[in-house]
Every structure is written in C-alpha cells, then in structure tokens.
C-alpha cells in the first residue's frame, strides 16, 4: 500500500463557512429535533427589569434583617427566658465567683436573685435583658457537658497572673468543641494587677493561647464595673451559634426540684421547674432526664416568673412575699400518651423453624441424666473414647482427687479443667507482684500514677496492632481442628464490592427486639415538620413538669452521687424511646494512640443521651458492605441504643483504671439502619511448594484433604497480584494443586479470603452521672 500523506505543522487550514443563512434542511439536520435549553427556559420565565430586581433585593434584605432581630428579641427579654451563660474557668485554680461579683455590681439598677439550685439571675432594666449564670463543678466532665448542653453562651474565664490555660482548660475547650460549642466569650481577669507596661503583652499572650482553639474570638478584659457592662452587652447582642440537635427538641434546665413520694408504692412524682427553651413540649410525649432515664409526664403547670426584670411592689426584691399563681397548661391523656415500652416483644411461634434452642436441649439433658465424667488417655480420638465406660460424678467424688493427682501425667478429663487456668492466673499475678516489687518506690508521686498490669496490657495491644498492620487479617489455620469446622460461619465471595449479600439472612435473636424504619430520612423529615407545625407553644414560660413513676431508690442514689450536678430535661420526639441499631461516625482524637478493639466497653454521649455499650467498628465507605476491624482514624461504630434523629454530636469516652475518663473519639450520628452490613474478613495463607508454568502446588494453607475439597469453590489471590482457583487436592496432608492466571514466583504468598457478618452485642446500660471523675469511684448504674 502507498503511504498516506501526513501533513506537517505548517499545513494550511481554511476557515469554515459562517453564513447566517441556513436552509431548513440544514437546520433540522444540525439540531436533530433538539430544543435549546436557554430558549425553552426563557420562554416560560418572566424577565425582571432593573428596577424590579433592585426592589426584590431590598425585600430579601429586609426579611433577613427582621429574622435576625426576632431571634435577638426572643432571648433575654421580660417575656422570654433569660440568657443562660455557663461560666467555666480555663485554669482549675481560678475562682469564678470573683467574676460573678463584678457582674453583680456592674450596674446600680441590676436585679440579682438566686434559684434553689444555685443559679444566679441578673436583670438589667436599661438593657431590657436578663441573664442566668451556672457554674459547673471543676474536674467533673459530665457536669461540664450537661451545663454546656443547655447553655446559650459559654463564658471562659482566664487569669493573667496564673497560667491562662492549663490542662483542665484544654480539656474544657476540647469537650465543648466536640459536643457543640455554644456562643463563646473569653475574658481575662487580673490584668489591672500587672505592671502597666506589661498589660498589653499579658493580654496578647492570653489571646495567642485561646486563638489555637477559637481563632475568631477576641479576648475581653474583666476587672472593673465598666468591663462587666461591656461583657453583658456583648452576650446580649451577639449572634448565637445554632446547635441543631438541641434546637429541634424542647429542653429545660431545672431551677427547682421537688420529689413527692407516693403513699402506696415505691414510686413518686418529681416536680421540675424551669424556663422552657427550644421547641414546644407535649405532655403526652416522653422526656429524658439526664442521669435518670426516660419518663412520662402527668401534667404541666405554668407559674409566674420568679425572676422578673423589675422589682416587686415593695421595691425591695422580696419575691417570696408575693403569691405565686399556678395555672394548669396541659394534662396528660392516657389514651394518647406514649408508652415507655422500648423493646419489641418477639413471638416465639412466629419463627421459620420450631427446632428447640440450645438452652432447651441442655435443660432436657440435665433432667434426663446425671453429669458424667469420662477420663481418656491423651491423644485418643472421639471414636476411641466412646469405648471407655462412663462413671457417675457422684460416685467418684471421694476417690477422684487422689486418682487425679496420681494419674495426671497419663489422663485428661473430658470436662473443662479450670485448674490449669487458675494456675496460669496465679502465675500471672505472681509475675505482676514481683515486677512491681522489683521496681521499688523511686518516686512515690510518679509511681502512684503507674499501673504495671495496665502497662503490660498496653504493650500487648500495641504489639498486636503492629502485627495486624503488617499482616492484615491473616490468621493461622488450626492443625488440631478441621478448617471447615473452625471457619464454618465464613463464606467466600467472588468480589467484596459487587457480590450480593442478603441483609435479612441469619439474623440473631436480638434483632427481634429492635425497631426499624421503612425509610429513616423520610420519617425524620416528617417528625420535624409536625413539630414545627405544633399549635401549642409554651416557649419562654416558667413551667413545672410533673414527672410520674420515678423510683425512690433511683432518686436517692442520684442525689447521693450528684449533689451539685445540673439537672436538664429534654423532650423526646416520636419513636426516640424505642431501641434500634444505631450507626455513628467517629474520628479519633490525638489524646491517645491506643488501639480500640470491637466489643470493648465504652461510654457514649449521643446528643442528649449518655450510655455504656460495646460497639463494633467498620470502615466509613460507600457501598452495601463495610469491612469490620479496629477503630482507625475515621470509622463507624454500630451498637444497640434508643433511636435518635440526626443531626446529633457524638462523644466517646474510655474508662481508665487509675486515671480519669479519657475522650478517645468524637463524631456525628450517621443513621438508624439495622441493615448495615458489617463484614469481618480473615485471610488464610499458603506457600508454593512446586511451580510449573501457571500451575503450582500449595501447602500450609490446609492440613487435610477434606478441607481442600470444602474450600475448592473459593477464589485465590497472591500478594504479587495473581488470581487463581483450587484444581484438586494432592495426598492427605492438605497439599493442593492450584491454577493461576500467570506463572507464580517462588517467594509469593497465596491468600484465601473468607467473610462473615458481624453483629453487635446487647450490652446497653443507662449511664448515671456520678462524681467518679473526681474520686475515682465506681460508676453507678
């Protein structure tokens, strides 16, 4: 063939003809029946003129300005709840009462009062605003979180004389940002006590330390009355940070609490008074009291505001002399009230099979025959052991101890022998005691914070994590147990991403106790829409909630453990009391690099609720299946817990033996989906014995012929990227002939992936707030 001409870079290219006139045939051939999108839209849209566009922009700007003013007027006024300010020191040695003393005396016309729970109320007539100040206990993480959970503003106090931000201050800022930061305000005290030439430098140092956490926040000074007025003016006029999981629900901070026991039962009625915030509260719904649980209400009373903006008639602030008017706002209707039933009661007859359970079989065996003890020589198989005559345990009790000591070297019991385990535990205890004694008290203060057993356990965890990172998911095939029995719950997949897996297959019994939405997102949107369209609105009212059927022993235990903890109440949305399978996205904090295994005991705070569970972890990926494993930097934790609608923040704590609670992860609520497939993978490895072109003999993956035949349909892969399958077994020692898509290298490793679905355990426990963080006591549950 003749070589085609290839033009060079200097080839002349003429422009195409650009005539405006085209024939109808040419136009139809070019567009082929399509209509220009812009022409189609412009045809049905009325174009606004310049004056009309300007008028429309003015209307939009006016509406936004009115919305902002309405939000500001909705707080702090005489007909609205006061600004709730949580005062937190950034240095544990700093006393915040000095800051409150400046605020109380900053104005001559300030109205100061206190609630029975110790909350300071301050009203300024010239500002037409009211403020409430709550001071959580220092070194109590849960008390701090509960206070910030309902606060409108977080007032962080630092000092220029001492260290501005110490270890407690850094923990405070980390917890506040993880839970959802209210509107922050940072003040610096004691600047007047510094040399005038160094005041600017000291304030800049505080600003530099705070900017690491709050880069947009400007530090204010609080030393004089004028500084106090400036601080209150800023709190009352600044824009509020919206915390969605709080704004979507009604909530209340208890100003006064009274418990009235019933005469004929162990229960009683708990009366909680305070300002209602957030959304409207329905008496037929349920409420969650932090540290106590979920309860029903009998009625809601409306009271006169005990902390008004102006003084009473006597002009002396004697609020108790006036008669408090009580009006019943709502009364519960038994036919419409939501039930406290949180679990589904499964029907035992509504099952796919009527085979007896393992407990029923075990109970039947115990009733029909006595406990048998059989001694067989070591190394005997089950078939050989069946010929040994069985002996009753009751007849051998007298002689069993002497015979066992004499024949320990030759025989072993078929029952589980706990003596070896006890000896091993005693040996471990002896080892730990010797280790601790050999160290010696070189420094008593340092040794008091060190636990040798915990250090040894941490070393083992780090070594296991390093080995898993080097050989991910690889396990050793047991030689004493057939692999088909050891891994009978696992299956092979052609592709982890595309292979089908039925989410309703082989569900555990716990799944019969939970509830599931047909469409979680649609239900969530409907619930929020119904709440916004509610007719009854008690926002800003000072109300009293009558909580019924509160156990006396529970209330006494709560009071004993939490004498000064704030009591907050949250109204539950529909379905938020029922149990389901929750999925939350977690991100590890930089506080600790300790690996966290699945089904490890952790304390979770999801929104307004705090509980203890043992979650399982999986990767946060797209697709229908998610690989299980230890908690990496970002993962998804799955556990059984009461339903909660997103968005909600999540905090994860870990209990330490000799230290305080440690925040190990934080995140957000993902969904309520029991059909999320958490798949655990294990990898069986083998090594090439003989290689011939594309076929090879593999050994050390299995150790008997039946296992090779059982796993023959599974797909093989190698670390060098080859794929293949098992062709046939060779011999009786587990060797097998495999065929791959290319020649295998002698140093390559053959891998077999097996998968099974993981389910969380039902370990939900309601977490009651205690002072364990300060005294290292056991948690009251």
XYZ file of C-alpha atoms in Angstrom:
781
model
C 0.000 0.000 0.000
C 1.063 3.540 -0.664
C 1.945 5.532 2.412
C -0.739 8.142 3.197
C 0.345 11.743 3.247
C 0.762 13.170 6.734
C 0.630 16.972 6.771
C 3.085 18.855 8.924
C 2.648 21.747 11.317
C 2.605 24.320 8.503
C -0.438 22.850 6.770
C -2.952 25.456 5.669
C -6.403 25.123 7.250
C -9.165 27.272 5.817
C -11.956 28.652 7.974
C -15.373 27.093 7.784
C -18.155 28.986 6.028
C -20.087 31.083 8.616
C -23.080 32.272 6.715
C -26.031 33.400 8.871
C -28.474 31.867 6.449
C -29.099 28.144 6.568
C -31.714 26.115 4.826
C -34.453 24.413 6.817
C -32.985 21.058 5.899
C -29.573 22.133 7.214
C -31.039 23.402 10.489
C -33.043 20.238 11.125
C -30.005 18.106 10.328
C -27.893 20.075 12.793
C -30.247 20.113 15.796
C -31.978 16.779 15.042
C -35.173 17.787 16.839
C -33.488 19.170 19.981
C -34.627 22.457 21.547
C -32.181 24.921 23.074
C -32.463 24.783 26.869
C -31.962 28.510 27.355
C -34.660 29.354 24.852
C -37.039 26.908 26.500
C -36.460 28.337 29.982
C -36.586 31.971 28.869
C -39.904 31.319 27.175
C -41.639 30.357 30.442
C -39.779 32.811 32.681
C -40.652 36.442 33.061
C -37.530 38.560 32.885
C -37.354 41.251 35.596
C -36.363 44.764 34.757
C -33.544 46.592 36.557
C -35.866 48.459 38.930
C -37.767 45.281 39.750
C -34.555 43.399 40.533
C -33.433 46.197 42.864
C -36.774 46.151 44.677
C -36.602 42.377 45.064
C -33.122 42.572 46.616
C -34.346 45.189 49.121
C -37.225 42.947 50.182
C -34.921 39.955 50.699
C -32.513 42.063 52.761
C -35.375 43.438 54.884
C -36.749 39.950 55.607
C -33.355 38.674 56.704
C -32.837 41.666 58.990
C -36.249 41.107 60.604
C -35.452 37.426 61.187
C -32.194 38.313 62.959
C -33.920 40.927 65.132
C -36.676 38.471 66.016
C -34.093 35.923 67.141
C -32.351 38.511 69.318
C -35.617 39.714 70.841
C -36.584 36.104 71.602
C -33.843 35.895 74.251
C -33.310 37.765 77.466
C -36.492 39.860 77.335
C -39.127 40.119 80.016
C -41.447 37.673 78.216
C -38.721 35.272 77.135
C -36.266 33.067 79.024
C -33.057 34.795 80.158
C -29.705 34.256 78.505
C -28.253 31.099 80.031
C -24.496 31.559 80.496
C -22.193 28.703 81.550
C -19.164 30.125 83.388
C -16.114 27.857 83.012
C -12.563 28.607 84.233
C -9.681 27.806 81.893
C -7.466 27.293 84.933
C -8.581 24.864 87.616
C -7.178 27.109 90.398
C -9.213 30.139 89.282
C -12.337 31.062 91.290
C -15.159 32.201 89.007
C -17.079 33.792 91.912
C -14.836 36.843 91.581
C -16.038 37.285 88.004
C -19.666 36.920 89.090
C -19.127 39.517 91.829
C -18.031 42.055 89.215
C -21.083 41.298 87.063
C -23.492 41.654 90.002
C -22.189 45.107 90.904
C -21.656 46.464 87.407
C -24.956 48.383 87.385
C -26.853 50.172 90.141
C -30.270 49.088 88.879
C -29.339 45.413 88.495
C -31.870 42.939 89.933
C -29.994 39.987 91.482
C -31.661 36.764 92.653
C -30.776 33.113 93.147
C -32.680 29.938 92.373
C -32.775 26.995 94.839
C -30.277 25.105 92.629
C -27.673 27.875 92.930
C -28.228 29.566 89.547
C -27.520 33.303 89.607
C -30.112 35.534 87.885
C -29.245 39.072 86.849
C -31.679 41.547 85.273
C -30.728 44.888 83.727
C -33.613 47.296 83.131
C -31.569 49.624 80.933
C -30.677 46.700 78.631
C -34.193 45.191 78.914
C -32.468 41.816 79.194
C -32.000 39.087 81.788
C -29.077 36.723 82.338
C -28.693 33.418 84.196
C -25.264 32.128 85.219
C -24.454 28.498 86.018
C -21.052 27.317 87.274
C -20.349 23.572 86.767
C -18.043 21.721 89.102
C -14.353 21.695 88.197
C -12.787 18.317 87.284
C -16.229 16.864 86.538
C -16.502 16.199 82.820
C -20.134 15.108 82.805
C -21.285 18.106 84.860
C -19.498 20.398 82.398
C -21.065 18.679 79.380
C -24.565 18.794 80.886
C -24.200 22.530 81.570
C -22.916 23.335 78.073
C -25.658 21.158 76.617
C -28.378 23.673 77.567
C -26.373 26.942 77.705
C -26.785 29.789 75.223
C -23.318 31.226 75.890
C -20.092 29.681 77.171
C -18.103 32.213 79.232
C -14.463 31.088 79.514
C -12.569 32.874 82.294
C -8.769 33.078 82.425
C -6.292 34.978 84.600
C -3.241 36.987 83.654
C -1.472 36.255 86.956
C -1.614 32.465 86.715
C -1.270 30.177 83.735
C -4.062 31.293 81.336
C -4.887 27.801 80.000
C -3.804 24.720 81.933
C -4.520 21.027 81.343
C -8.095 21.381 82.608
C -8.668 24.373 80.311
C -7.511 22.461 77.252
C -9.829 19.588 78.188
C -12.724 22.029 78.636
C -12.236 23.512 75.173
C -11.853 20.072 73.568
C -15.051 18.752 75.167
C -17.016 21.887 74.295
C -15.995 21.807 70.641
C -16.658 18.066 70.348
C -20.150 18.316 71.829
C -21.149 21.510 70.034
C -19.833 24.877 71.130
C -22.419 27.420 72.330
C -21.687 31.061 71.574
C -18.206 31.523 73.120
C -16.944 34.548 75.054
C -13.421 34.682 76.545
C -12.464 37.116 79.322
C -9.119 37.749 81.035
C -9.039 38.833 84.683
C -6.354 40.352 86.939
C -4.859 42.433 84.138
C -5.068 45.515 86.356
C -2.747 43.796 88.844
C 0.038 43.556 86.265
C 2.645 46.242 85.669
C 1.085 48.848 83.295
C 3.937 48.383 80.853
C 3.241 44.625 80.610
C -0.584 44.644 80.467
C -0.744 44.662 76.679
C 1.782 41.834 76.477
C -0.107 39.705 79.016
C -3.384 40.192 77.178
C -1.714 39.265 73.897
C -0.369 36.076 75.488
C -3.866 35.069 76.550
C -5.160 35.896 73.078
C -2.441 33.759 71.488
C -3.253 30.733 73.647
C -7.012 30.996 73.087
C -6.620 31.525 69.317
C -5.464 27.907 68.935
C -8.992 26.800 69.806
C -11.108 29.867 68.986
C -9.310 31.786 66.224
C -12.166 34.252 65.611
C -12.732 35.139 69.265
C -11.363 38.354 70.791
C -10.398 38.243 74.473
C -12.182 40.806 76.676
C -10.986 42.297 79.952
C -12.979 41.867 83.194
C -11.607 43.875 86.108
C -13.970 46.852 86.546
C -17.692 47.558 86.507
C -17.457 49.063 83.036
C -15.863 45.830 81.826
C -18.807 43.920 83.263
C -21.311 46.094 81.396
C -19.390 45.615 78.147
C -19.394 41.873 78.701
C -23.158 41.735 79.348
C -23.808 43.938 76.318
C -21.798 41.574 74.128
C -23.572 38.491 75.492
C -26.970 40.047 74.829
C -26.271 41.326 71.324
C -24.006 38.758 69.689
C -25.174 36.198 67.182
C -25.959 32.784 68.628
C -24.425 29.537 67.464
C -27.192 27.135 66.495
C -26.854 23.605 67.869
C -29.255 21.582 65.760
C -29.754 18.560 67.999
C -30.839 20.944 70.776
C -32.916 23.400 68.760
C -35.072 20.611 67.306
C -36.280 19.500 70.766
C -37.757 21.165 73.850
C -35.308 21.383 76.736
C -35.219 22.822 80.236
C -32.646 23.486 82.974
C -34.042 22.715 86.412
C -34.285 25.815 88.634
C -36.110 23.976 91.423
C -36.634 20.255 92.021
C -39.040 18.596 94.464
C -39.700 14.884 94.976
C -43.115 13.816 96.340
C -43.243 10.086 97.217
C -46.458 8.138 96.759
C -48.090 6.610 99.805
C -48.965 3.232 98.358
C -45.919 2.413 96.221
C -42.147 2.761 95.935
C -42.512 5.376 93.200
C -43.110 9.089 93.418
C -43.678 12.286 91.454
C -40.746 14.522 90.538
C -41.601 18.201 90.104
C -39.084 20.077 87.936
C -39.428 23.846 87.463
C -37.569 25.989 84.963
C -37.693 28.029 81.761
C -38.760 26.095 78.696
C -36.480 26.562 75.695
C -36.349 25.181 72.182
C -39.465 23.671 70.630
C -42.946 23.202 72.201
C -43.386 20.475 74.824
C -46.233 17.966 74.625
C -47.443 16.470 77.904
C -48.427 13.208 76.170
C -44.878 12.670 74.958
C -41.844 11.384 76.835
C -38.966 13.268 78.428
C -35.362 12.302 79.121
C -33.790 13.416 82.390
C -30.002 13.348 82.206
C -28.721 10.729 84.608
C -32.131 9.200 85.386
C -33.675 7.952 82.140
C -36.938 8.306 80.210
C -40.244 9.066 81.939
C -43.866 10.047 81.341
C -45.493 13.292 82.459
C -48.802 13.691 84.277
C -49.282 17.443 83.758
C -47.547 20.741 83.020
C -48.193 23.835 85.167
C -47.500 27.444 84.263
C -46.133 29.701 87.029
C -45.384 33.373 87.455
C -41.847 34.323 86.560
C -39.855 34.192 89.850
C -37.010 36.295 88.409
C -38.659 39.288 86.692
C -36.812 42.131 85.051
C -38.165 44.703 87.539
C -38.558 44.527 91.315
C -41.837 43.783 93.068
C -44.303 46.254 94.566
C -42.315 46.714 97.735
C -39.267 47.678 95.612
C -37.010 45.523 97.798
C -36.790 42.396 95.744
C -38.845 40.262 98.137
C -40.143 37.762 95.604
C -41.259 35.198 98.154
C -43.832 37.573 99.698
C -45.913 37.575 96.533
C -48.389 34.777 95.899
C -47.354 32.538 93.016
C -50.152 31.878 90.565
C -50.318 28.348 89.185
C -52.265 27.521 86.043
C -52.570 24.061 84.523
C -51.362 24.293 80.924
C -51.676 20.641 79.867
C -52.923 17.411 81.409
C -51.919 14.003 80.149
C -54.451 11.867 78.302
C -53.973 8.156 78.984
C -55.318 7.203 75.554
C -52.852 9.476 73.703
C -49.815 9.166 75.948
C -46.772 7.430 74.536
C -45.726 4.163 76.120
C -42.423 3.528 77.881
C -42.019 0.188 76.093
C -38.659 0.368 74.366
C -38.245 -3.184 73.043
C -40.290 -5.296 70.727
C -41.659 -8.493 72.253
C -40.980 -11.282 69.739
C -43.480 -14.066 69.231
C -41.699 -17.414 69.760
C -44.202 -19.137 67.449
C -43.630 -16.644 64.650
C -40.390 -18.244 63.507
C -39.183 -20.036 60.432
C -38.482 -23.258 62.316
C -39.576 -24.932 65.539
C -36.280 -26.602 66.376
C -35.541 -26.406 70.135
C -32.953 -23.924 71.297
C -29.618 -24.864 72.832
C -30.857 -23.889 76.297
C -33.852 -26.209 75.989
C -31.668 -29.096 74.843
C -29.213 -28.509 77.693
C -32.042 -28.369 80.238
C -33.501 -31.609 78.897
C -30.137 -33.330 79.160
C -29.734 -32.230 82.760
C -33.164 -33.587 83.677
C -32.797 -36.952 81.979
C -29.334 -37.991 83.080
C -26.738 -37.121 85.641
C -23.497 -35.345 84.989
C -20.936 -37.739 83.514
C -17.153 -37.596 83.872
C -15.033 -39.579 81.474
C -11.259 -39.967 81.597
C -9.443 -40.935 78.428
C -5.746 -41.230 77.605
C -4.122 -38.297 75.890
C -4.201 -38.433 72.101
C -7.298 -40.640 71.851
C -9.919 -39.719 69.268
C -13.667 -39.372 69.936
C -14.277 -42.805 68.413
C -11.766 -44.445 70.769
C -13.084 -42.511 73.758
C -16.603 -43.832 73.121
C -15.472 -47.321 74.249
C -14.486 -46.042 77.720
C -17.100 -46.893 80.345
C -18.674 -43.745 81.806
C -18.738 -43.173 85.560
C -21.083 -41.009 87.613
C -19.665 -37.882 89.143
C -21.412 -38.559 92.451
C -19.714 -41.942 92.885
C -16.238 -40.649 92.066
C -16.192 -37.611 94.335
C -14.495 -39.454 97.160
C -11.725 -41.054 95.126
C -11.443 -38.546 92.295
C -8.998 -36.219 93.965
C -6.409 -38.904 94.770
C -6.677 -40.628 91.383
C -6.383 -37.351 89.533
C -3.209 -36.439 91.370
C -1.658 -39.845 90.679
C -2.686 -40.176 87.045
C -2.269 -36.568 85.959
C 0.560 -37.414 83.594
C -1.359 -40.125 81.729
C -5.011 -38.990 81.620
C -7.046 -35.866 80.980
C -10.672 -35.114 81.817
C -13.242 -34.553 79.083
C -14.708 -31.749 81.171
C -13.156 -28.294 81.039
C -10.386 -28.314 83.600
C -10.110 -24.951 85.328
C -7.096 -25.867 87.424
C -4.658 -25.020 84.646
C -6.380 -21.713 84.092
C -6.261 -20.892 87.808
C -2.587 -21.820 87.933
C -1.910 -19.592 84.949
C -3.781 -16.727 86.571
C -1.865 -17.234 89.808
C 1.381 -17.286 87.854
C 0.412 -14.043 86.132
C -0.452 -12.453 89.465
C 2.874 -13.594 90.928
C 4.686 -12.154 87.924
C 2.922 -8.820 88.295
C 3.595 -8.630 92.028
C 7.272 -9.450 91.558
C 7.560 -6.856 88.821
C 6.009 -4.153 90.960
C 8.167 -5.063 93.968
C 11.386 -5.042 91.948
C 10.709 -1.551 90.578
C 10.783 -0.001 94.038
C 9.391 3.391 95.051
C 11.959 5.582 93.341
C 9.486 8.449 93.181
C 6.285 7.976 95.171
C 4.311 10.648 93.350
C 5.155 9.156 89.961
C 4.672 5.514 90.955
C 1.211 6.262 92.336
C 0.019 7.020 88.793
C 1.590 3.938 87.167
C -0.121 0.550 86.981
C 2.193 -2.302 85.941
C -0.675 -4.506 84.775
C -2.086 -1.739 82.603
C 1.355 -1.036 81.121
C 1.779 -4.728 80.258
C -1.685 -4.859 78.683
C -0.960 -1.725 76.659
C 2.283 -3.249 75.368
C 0.434 -6.350 74.178
C -2.190 -4.240 72.404
C 0.421 -2.190 70.590
C 2.282 -5.332 69.523
C -0.929 -6.900 68.222
C -1.812 -3.708 66.325
C 1.638 -3.615 64.732
C 1.375 -7.252 63.657
C -2.115 -6.692 62.224
C -0.837 -3.707 60.267
C 1.989 -5.784 58.815
C -0.176 -8.842 58.050
C -3.749 -7.529 57.801
C -6.474 -10.054 58.733
C -4.150 -13.066 58.360
C -4.896 -15.989 60.702
C -3.215 -19.332 61.212
C -5.097 -22.418 60.098
C -5.506 -24.727 63.114
C -3.921 -28.150 62.820
C -5.955 -29.912 65.505
C -9.382 -28.747 64.238
C -10.576 -29.078 60.621
C -10.717 -25.742 58.866
C -14.223 -26.440 57.575
C -15.426 -26.661 61.198
C -13.346 -23.804 62.551
C -14.478 -21.415 59.795
C -17.942 -22.846 59.118
C -19.607 -19.435 59.592
C -17.396 -17.828 56.939
C -18.018 -17.750 53.211
C -16.054 -16.875 50.122
C -17.009 -14.010 47.797
C -16.159 -13.507 44.165
C -15.954 -9.764 44.787
C -16.325 -7.954 48.093
C -17.794 -4.913 46.350
C -20.205 -6.440 43.823
C -21.210 -9.799 45.314
C -24.728 -9.940 46.740
C -25.375 -10.392 50.469
C -28.916 -10.560 51.856
C -29.165 -8.234 54.918
C -32.080 -10.307 56.323
C -30.128 -13.555 56.302
C -29.295 -15.408 59.547
C -30.203 -12.559 61.890
C -29.577 -13.022 65.640
C -32.356 -13.171 68.215
C -31.616 -9.610 69.356
C -32.891 -8.320 66.020
C -36.372 -9.469 67.020
C -36.313 -6.960 69.913
C -35.485 -3.809 67.927
C -37.484 -1.468 65.686
C -36.663 -0.437 62.132
C -37.899 2.374 59.889
C -39.039 1.701 56.374
C -37.320 4.970 55.412
C -35.318 6.690 58.150
C -34.792 10.014 56.320
C -38.439 10.343 55.340
C -39.608 9.662 58.907
C -37.115 12.176 60.264
C -38.355 14.922 57.945
C -41.987 14.168 58.800
C -41.361 14.299 62.563
C -39.559 17.644 62.344
C -42.318 19.070 60.133
C -45.051 18.024 62.583
C -43.101 19.533 65.471
C -42.747 22.900 63.740
C -46.475 22.976 62.895
C -47.490 22.332 66.523
C -50.222 24.672 67.764
C -49.379 24.699 71.474
C -46.308 26.843 72.135
C -45.026 27.393 75.668
C -41.635 28.822 74.695
C -40.273 31.092 77.408
C -42.810 30.033 80.047
C -41.646 29.261 83.561
C -43.280 25.867 83.943
C -43.377 22.936 86.336
C -43.258 19.427 84.895
C -44.845 16.651 86.945
C -42.839 13.507 86.167
C -44.636 10.387 87.346
C -43.408 6.957 88.463
C -39.875 7.919 89.499
C -38.408 5.257 91.798
C -37.418 6.433 95.264
C -34.238 4.363 95.389
C -33.164 5.746 91.991
C -33.749 9.331 93.076
C -31.900 8.829 96.388
C -28.940 7.260 94.601
C -28.856 10.121 92.094
C -28.926 12.750 94.844
C -26.192 10.977 96.787
C -23.907 10.781 93.757
C -24.759 14.158 92.201
C -25.415 16.760 94.892
C -24.364 19.728 92.731
C -24.793 18.404 89.181
C -27.166 20.365 86.897
C -30.430 18.610 86.102
C -31.512 19.018 82.479
C -34.682 17.749 80.812
C -35.122 17.079 77.089
C -38.389 16.325 75.336
C -38.262 13.203 73.183
C -39.525 13.160 69.633
C -41.774 10.289 68.480
C -40.011 6.885 68.375
C -36.931 8.188 70.241
C -37.513 5.836 73.169
C -37.506 2.628 71.126
C -34.386 0.504 70.718
C -32.730 0.031 67.353
C -29.322 -0.422 65.747
C -27.502 2.925 65.630
C -24.547 3.883 63.430
C -22.276 6.801 64.365
C -19.212 8.180 62.582
C -16.207 8.586 64.897
C -12.864 10.297 64.460
C -10.026 9.562 66.839
C -8.669 12.403 68.955
C -4.966 12.978 69.444
C -5.170 12.206 73.164
C -4.131 8.554 72.802
C -2.821 6.191 70.124
C -4.064 3.114 71.966
C -5.942 0.771 69.595
C -9.611 0.201 70.435
C -10.952 -3.233 69.606
C -14.518 -4.073 68.666
C -16.858 -5.022 71.518
C -14.797 -3.041 74.010
C -16.662 -1.295 76.826
C -17.041 2.428 76.040
C -19.141 5.358 77.246
C -21.049 7.185 74.507
C -22.847 10.508 74.584
C -25.135 10.841 71.581
C -26.877 14.207 71.671
C -28.725 14.485 74.990
C -28.345 10.783 75.943
C -25.400 9.079 77.681
C -24.982 5.296 77.934
C -22.488 2.415 78.040
C -22.214 -0.053 75.119
C -19.765 -2.422 73.458
C -19.762 -1.302 69.794
C -18.348 -2.952 66.701
C -16.311 -0.858 64.259
C -16.331 -0.795 60.477
C -14.902 1.342 57.719
C -16.724 4.503 56.641
C -17.019 3.690 52.933
C -19.594 3.687 50.164
C -21.305 0.530 49.004
C -23.507 -2.087 50.597
C -20.797 -3.919 52.572
C -18.351 -2.431 55.046
C -15.225 -4.141 56.311
C -15.016 -4.620 60.074
C -11.893 -4.035 62.119
C -10.284 -1.986 64.834
C -11.026 1.719 65.078
C -8.784 3.580 62.584
C -8.620 7.371 62.270
C -12.221 7.520 60.983
C -14.698 4.673 61.347
C -18.344 3.819 62.005
C -19.426 2.373 65.352
C -22.539 0.178 65.443
C -24.441 -0.695 68.628
C -27.927 -1.189 70.086
C -29.303 2.041 71.583
C -32.512 4.111 71.667
C -33.439 5.781 68.383
C -32.330 9.372 67.885
C -32.842 11.559 64.857
C -29.823 13.254 63.324
C -28.104 15.670 63.426
C -26.530 14.889 66.804
C -22.980 15.101 68.063
C -21.273 12.001 69.476
C -18.607 11.768 72.177
C -16.819 8.520 73.024
C -15.081 8.037 76.379
C -12.951 5.205 77.668
C -12.684 4.222 81.311
C -9.149 4.099 82.647
C -8.164 2.124 85.722
C -6.257 4.731 87.695
C -6.983 7.906 85.754
C -9.962 9.995 84.726
C -12.261 9.385 81.810
C -10.491 9.910 78.507
C -12.122 11.303 75.368
C -10.882 8.941 72.653
C -13.151 9.897 69.727
C -15.845 12.313 68.620
C -18.177 12.465 65.660
C -21.782 12.679 64.496
C -24.809 10.408 64.286
C -24.951 8.718 60.878
C -28.216 6.771 60.712
C -30.502 4.257 62.334
C -30.123 1.310 59.965
C -30.067 -2.317 61.187
C -29.412 -3.464 57.597
C -25.882 -2.061 57.537
C -23.629 -4.996 56.630
C -20.524 -5.125 58.807
C -18.340 -7.873 57.311
C -15.334 -9.388 59.036
C -12.565 -10.735 56.816
C -9.975 -13.383 57.593
C -7.152 -14.447 55.312
C -5.721 -17.965 55.112
C -2.210 -18.062 53.696
C -0.266 -20.783 51.882
C 3.140 -21.079 50.254
C 4.216 -22.515 46.885
C 5.826 -25.949 47.094
C 6.293 -26.672 43.381
C 5.705 -24.268 40.490
C 5.228 -25.296 36.843
C 4.157 -22.521 34.482
C 0.634 -21.432 35.549
C 0.032 -24.309 37.954
C 1.554 -24.721 41.388
C 1.376 -26.991 44.425
C 0.422 -25.031 47.545
C 0.962 -26.207 51.111
C 0.444 -24.973 54.697
C -2.977 -23.486 53.906
C -4.827 -26.671 54.892
C -3.741 -29.829 56.667
C -6.216 -32.464 55.449
C -7.785 -33.474 52.156
C -11.414 -32.766 53.146
C -10.676 -29.108 53.846
C -9.228 -28.666 50.356
C -12.372 -30.150 48.797
C -14.619 -27.997 51.034
C -12.930 -24.700 50.074
C -12.416 -25.627 46.400
C -15.039 -23.130 45.039
C -13.308 -20.160 46.689
C -11.157 -17.771 44.725
C -7.418 -17.425 45.406
C -5.138 -14.422 45.085
C -1.497 -13.719 45.801
C 0.417 -10.810 47.279
C 2.036 -10.211 43.882
C -1.352 -9.735 42.182
C -2.074 -13.183 40.701
C -5.547 -14.746 40.846
C -6.493 -18.393 40.594
C -8.507 -21.314 41.944
C -8.066 -24.736 43.510
C -7.987 -27.526 40.942
C -7.647 -30.692 43.053
C -6.195 -31.966 46.347
C -2.931 -33.874 46.427
C -2.400 -36.531 49.078
C -3.888 -36.430 52.575
C -1.782 -33.709 54.234
C -3.509 -30.654 52.771
C -1.407 -30.108 49.658
C -3.392 -28.853 46.687
C -2.854 -28.144 43.018
C -3.863 -24.613 42.010
C -4.048 -22.834 38.650
C -3.347 -19.104 38.309
C -3.570 -16.502 35.555
C 0.220 -16.349 35.270
C 3.373 -18.028 36.453
C 3.818 -17.882 40.212
C 7.013 -16.693 41.860
C 8.611 -18.876 44.470
C 8.640 -16.093 47.075
C 4.952 -15.277 46.546
C 2.225 -15.997 49.138
C -1.175 -17.457 48.220
C -4.160 -15.996 50.084
C -7.764 -17.147 50.554
C -10.283 -14.510 51.742
C -13.226 -15.587 53.899
C -16.025 -13.329 55.180
C -18.760 -13.381 57.807
C -21.231 -10.789 59.057
C -20.698 -9.202 62.480
C -23.499 -8.215 64.857
C -23.216 -6.046 67.977
C -23.946 -7.434 71.425
C -26.904 -6.281 73.502
C -24.921 -4.501 76.235
C -26.826 -1.218 76.534
C -26.673 0.335 80.024
C -28.035 3.683 81.101
C -25.135 5.789 82.386
C -25.904 7.766 85.545
C -23.681 10.781 86.174
C -21.533 10.368 89.261
C -18.522 12.037 90.805
C -16.213 9.194 89.759
C -14.167 11.681 87.787
C -13.025 13.388 90.986
C -12.910 10.461 93.422
C -12.256 7.526 91.049
C -15.348 5.746 92.356
C -17.254 3.054 90.527
C -19.919 4.243 88.130
C -23.467 3.963 89.469
C -25.669 2.082 87.064
